[in-house]
Coordinates of N, CA and C in Angstrom, one line a residue:
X60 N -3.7 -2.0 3.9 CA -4.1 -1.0 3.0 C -3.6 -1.4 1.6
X61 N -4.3 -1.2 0.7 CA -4.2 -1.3 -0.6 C -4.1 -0.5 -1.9
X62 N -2.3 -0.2 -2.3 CA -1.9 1.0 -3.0 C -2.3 0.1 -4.6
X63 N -3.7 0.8 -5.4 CA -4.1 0.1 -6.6 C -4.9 -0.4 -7.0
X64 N -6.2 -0.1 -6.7 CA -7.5 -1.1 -6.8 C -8.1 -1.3 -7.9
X65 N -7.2 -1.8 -8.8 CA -7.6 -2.5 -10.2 C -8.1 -3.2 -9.9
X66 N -7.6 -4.4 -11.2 CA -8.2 -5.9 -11.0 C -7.3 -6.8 -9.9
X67 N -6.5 -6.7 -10.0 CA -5.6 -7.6 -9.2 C -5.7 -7.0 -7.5
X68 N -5.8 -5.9 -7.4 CA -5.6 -5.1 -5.9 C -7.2 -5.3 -5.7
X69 N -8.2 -5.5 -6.6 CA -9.5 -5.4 -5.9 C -10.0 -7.0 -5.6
X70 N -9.2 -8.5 -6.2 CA -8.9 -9.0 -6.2 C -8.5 -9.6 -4.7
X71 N -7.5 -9.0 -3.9 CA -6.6 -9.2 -3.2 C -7.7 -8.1 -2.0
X72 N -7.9 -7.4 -2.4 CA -8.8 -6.9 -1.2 C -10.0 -7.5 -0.9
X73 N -10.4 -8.4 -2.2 CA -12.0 -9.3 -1.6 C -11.5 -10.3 -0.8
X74 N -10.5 -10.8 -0.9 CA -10.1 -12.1 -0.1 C -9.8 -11.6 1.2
X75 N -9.0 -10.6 1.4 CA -8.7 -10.1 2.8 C -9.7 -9.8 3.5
X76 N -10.8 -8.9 2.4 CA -12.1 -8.7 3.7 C -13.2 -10.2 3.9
X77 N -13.1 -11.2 2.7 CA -13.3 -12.3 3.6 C -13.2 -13.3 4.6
X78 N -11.8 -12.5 5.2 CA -10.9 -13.0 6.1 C -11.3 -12.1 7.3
X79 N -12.4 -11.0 7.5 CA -11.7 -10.0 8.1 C -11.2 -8.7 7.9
X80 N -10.5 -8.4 7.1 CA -9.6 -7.3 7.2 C -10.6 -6.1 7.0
X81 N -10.3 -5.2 7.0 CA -10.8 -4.1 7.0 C -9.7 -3.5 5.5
X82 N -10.6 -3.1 4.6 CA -9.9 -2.1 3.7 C -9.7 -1.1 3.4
X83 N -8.9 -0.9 3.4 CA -8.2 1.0 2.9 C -7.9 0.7 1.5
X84 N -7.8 1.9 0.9 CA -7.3 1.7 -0.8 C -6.7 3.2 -0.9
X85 N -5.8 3.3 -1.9 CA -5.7 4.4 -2.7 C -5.9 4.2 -4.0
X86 N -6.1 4.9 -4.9 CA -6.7 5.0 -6.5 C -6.5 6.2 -6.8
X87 N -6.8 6.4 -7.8 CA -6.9 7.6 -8.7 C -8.4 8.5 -8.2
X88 N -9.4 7.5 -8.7 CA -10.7 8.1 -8.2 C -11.5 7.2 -7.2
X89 N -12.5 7.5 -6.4 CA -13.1 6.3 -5.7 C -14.1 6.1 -6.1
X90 N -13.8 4.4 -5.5 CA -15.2 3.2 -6.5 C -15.7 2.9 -6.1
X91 N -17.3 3.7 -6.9 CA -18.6 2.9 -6.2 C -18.3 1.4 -5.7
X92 N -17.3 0.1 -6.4 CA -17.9 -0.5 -5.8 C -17.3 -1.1 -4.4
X93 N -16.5 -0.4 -4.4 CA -15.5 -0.8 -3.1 C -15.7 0.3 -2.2
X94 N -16.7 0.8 -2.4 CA -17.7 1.7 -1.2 C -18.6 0.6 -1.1
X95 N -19.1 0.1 -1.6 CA -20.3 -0.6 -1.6 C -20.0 -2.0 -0.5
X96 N -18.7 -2.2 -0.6 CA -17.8 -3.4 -0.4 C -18.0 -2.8 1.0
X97 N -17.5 -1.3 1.3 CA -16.9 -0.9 2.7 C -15.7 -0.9 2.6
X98 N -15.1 -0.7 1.7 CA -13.7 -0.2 1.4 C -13.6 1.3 1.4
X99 N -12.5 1.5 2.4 CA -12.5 3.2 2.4 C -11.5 4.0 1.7
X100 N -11.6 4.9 0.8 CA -10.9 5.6 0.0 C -10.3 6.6 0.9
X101 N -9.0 6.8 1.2 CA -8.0 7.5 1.8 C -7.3 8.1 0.5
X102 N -6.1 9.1 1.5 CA -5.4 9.6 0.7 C -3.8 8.7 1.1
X103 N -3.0 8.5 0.1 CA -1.6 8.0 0.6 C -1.2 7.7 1.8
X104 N -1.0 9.1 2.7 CA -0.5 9.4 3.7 C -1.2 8.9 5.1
X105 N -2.6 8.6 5.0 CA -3.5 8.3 5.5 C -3.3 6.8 5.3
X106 N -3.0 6.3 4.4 CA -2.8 4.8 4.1 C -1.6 3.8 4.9
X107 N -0.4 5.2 4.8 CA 0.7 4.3 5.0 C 1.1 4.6 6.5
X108 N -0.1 5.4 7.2 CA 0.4 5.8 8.4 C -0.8 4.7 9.4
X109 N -1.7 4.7 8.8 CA -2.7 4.2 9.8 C -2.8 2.6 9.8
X110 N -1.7 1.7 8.7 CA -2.3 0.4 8.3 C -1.0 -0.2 8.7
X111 N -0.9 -1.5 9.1 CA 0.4 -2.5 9.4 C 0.7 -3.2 8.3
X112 N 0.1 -3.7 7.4 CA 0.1 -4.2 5.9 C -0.3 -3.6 5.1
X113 N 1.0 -3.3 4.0 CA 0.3 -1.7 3.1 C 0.6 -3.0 1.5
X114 N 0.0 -3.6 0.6 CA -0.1 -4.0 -0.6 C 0.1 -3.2 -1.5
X115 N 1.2 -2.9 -2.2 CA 1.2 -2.0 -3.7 C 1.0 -3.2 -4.8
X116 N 0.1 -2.7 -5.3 CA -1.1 -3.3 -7.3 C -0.8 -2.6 -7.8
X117 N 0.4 -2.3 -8.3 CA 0.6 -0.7 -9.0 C 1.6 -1.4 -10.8
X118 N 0.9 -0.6 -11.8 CA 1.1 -0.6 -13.3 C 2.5 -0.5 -13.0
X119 N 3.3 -1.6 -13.9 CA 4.8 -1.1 -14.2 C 5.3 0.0 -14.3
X120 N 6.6 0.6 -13.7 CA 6.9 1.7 -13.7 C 6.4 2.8 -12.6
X121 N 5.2 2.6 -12.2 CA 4.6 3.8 -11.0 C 5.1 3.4 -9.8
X122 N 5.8 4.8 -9.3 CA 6.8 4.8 -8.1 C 5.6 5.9 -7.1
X123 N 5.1 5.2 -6.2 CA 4.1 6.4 -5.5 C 4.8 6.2 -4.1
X124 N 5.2 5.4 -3.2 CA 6.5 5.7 -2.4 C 7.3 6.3 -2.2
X125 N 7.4 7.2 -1.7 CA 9.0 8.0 -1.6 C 9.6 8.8 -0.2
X126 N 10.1 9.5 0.1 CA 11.0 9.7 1.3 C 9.3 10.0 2.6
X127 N 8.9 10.8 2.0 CA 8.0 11.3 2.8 C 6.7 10.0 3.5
X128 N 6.7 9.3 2.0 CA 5.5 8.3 2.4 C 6.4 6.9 3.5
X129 N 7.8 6.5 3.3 CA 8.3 6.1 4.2 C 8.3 6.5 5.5
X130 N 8.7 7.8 5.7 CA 8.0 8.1 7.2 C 7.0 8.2 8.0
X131 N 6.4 8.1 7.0 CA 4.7 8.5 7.4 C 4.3 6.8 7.7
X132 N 5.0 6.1 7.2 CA 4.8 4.1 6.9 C 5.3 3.7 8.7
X133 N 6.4 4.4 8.8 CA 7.1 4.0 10.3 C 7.6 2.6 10.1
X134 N 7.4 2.3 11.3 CA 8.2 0.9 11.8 C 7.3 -0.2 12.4
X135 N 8.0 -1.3 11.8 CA 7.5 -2.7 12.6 C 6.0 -2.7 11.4
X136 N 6.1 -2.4 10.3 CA 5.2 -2.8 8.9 C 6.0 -4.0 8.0
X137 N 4.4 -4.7 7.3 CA 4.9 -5.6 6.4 C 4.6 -4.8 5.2
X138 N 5.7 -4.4 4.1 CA 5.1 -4.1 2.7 C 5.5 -5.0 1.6
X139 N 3.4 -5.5 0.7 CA 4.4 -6.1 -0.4 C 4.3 -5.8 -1.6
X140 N 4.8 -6.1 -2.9 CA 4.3 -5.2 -3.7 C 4.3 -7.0 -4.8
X141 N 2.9 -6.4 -5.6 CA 2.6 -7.6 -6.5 C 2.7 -7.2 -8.1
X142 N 3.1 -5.8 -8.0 CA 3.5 -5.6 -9.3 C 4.7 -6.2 -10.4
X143 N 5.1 -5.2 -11.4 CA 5.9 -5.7 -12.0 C 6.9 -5.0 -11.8
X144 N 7.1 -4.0 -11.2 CA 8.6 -3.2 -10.8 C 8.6 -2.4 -9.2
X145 N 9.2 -2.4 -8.4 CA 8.9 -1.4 -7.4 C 8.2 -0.2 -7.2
X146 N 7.2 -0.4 -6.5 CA 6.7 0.8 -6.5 C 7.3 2.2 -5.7
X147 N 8.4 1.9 -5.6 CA 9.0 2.9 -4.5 C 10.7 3.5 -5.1
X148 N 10.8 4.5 -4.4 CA 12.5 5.1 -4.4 C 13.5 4.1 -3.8
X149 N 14.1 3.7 -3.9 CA 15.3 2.8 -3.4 C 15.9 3.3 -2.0
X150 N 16.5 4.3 -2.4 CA 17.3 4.9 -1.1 C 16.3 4.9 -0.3
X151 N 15.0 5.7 0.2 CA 14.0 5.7 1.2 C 13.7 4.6 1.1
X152 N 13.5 3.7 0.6 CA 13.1 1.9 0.9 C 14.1 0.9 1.5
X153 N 15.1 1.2 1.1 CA 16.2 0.6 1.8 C 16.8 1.1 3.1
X154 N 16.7 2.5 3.4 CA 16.5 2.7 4.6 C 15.3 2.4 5.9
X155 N 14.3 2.2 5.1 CA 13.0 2.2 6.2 C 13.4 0.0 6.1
X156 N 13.3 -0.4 4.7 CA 13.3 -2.2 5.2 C 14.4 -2.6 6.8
X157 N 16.1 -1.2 6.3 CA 16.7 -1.9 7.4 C 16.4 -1.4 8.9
X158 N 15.2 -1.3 9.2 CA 14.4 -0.6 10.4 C 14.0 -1.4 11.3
X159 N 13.7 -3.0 11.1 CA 13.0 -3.8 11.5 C 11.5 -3.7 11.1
X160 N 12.1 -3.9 9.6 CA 10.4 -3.9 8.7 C 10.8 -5.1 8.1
X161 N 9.5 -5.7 7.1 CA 9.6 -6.6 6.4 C 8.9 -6.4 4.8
X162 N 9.5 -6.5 3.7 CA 9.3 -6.8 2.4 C 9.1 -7.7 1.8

């Protein structure tokens, strides 16, 4: 799943569904063209619960991770983030990586 479908997350999502993958995204609003792609617009929770690889593309500063969406993420997930700052809360991140997750 793909938290960001700018340029760089829409980017990163053409390659994976050339591979295969199937795409999830979150955004603000959803894009004709990553409908068109067969990219499915979820909501957060829906993202970080149903996917094993969750990608944050997210603008400097935007934290959309936090206690709730870590649980909802579970265990035995890879998250990575390609931004320029964490997209997440610390304390709920540092507790879910020491779970047997990977970052």
């Amino acid at each position: 799943g793909i938290i960001g479908l700018g340029t760089l997350g829409g980017m990163i999502a053409d390659a994976l569904s050339f591979f295969g993958a199937e795409i999830d995204y979150v955004a603000r609003s959803e894009k004709e063209e990553a409908a068109a792609k067969g990219y499915k617009f979820v909501s957060i929770n829906d993202l970080v619960s149903q996917n094993d690889v969750v990608i944050c593309c997210l603008n400097k500063n935007t934290v959309l991770l936090h206690e709730k969406e870590f649980e909802s993420l579970g265990n035995h997930k890879i998250l990575f983030n390609v931004g320029l700052s964490p997209a997440w809360d610390m304390e709920p991140f540092t507790q879910w990586v020491n779970r047997n997750n990977r970052c």
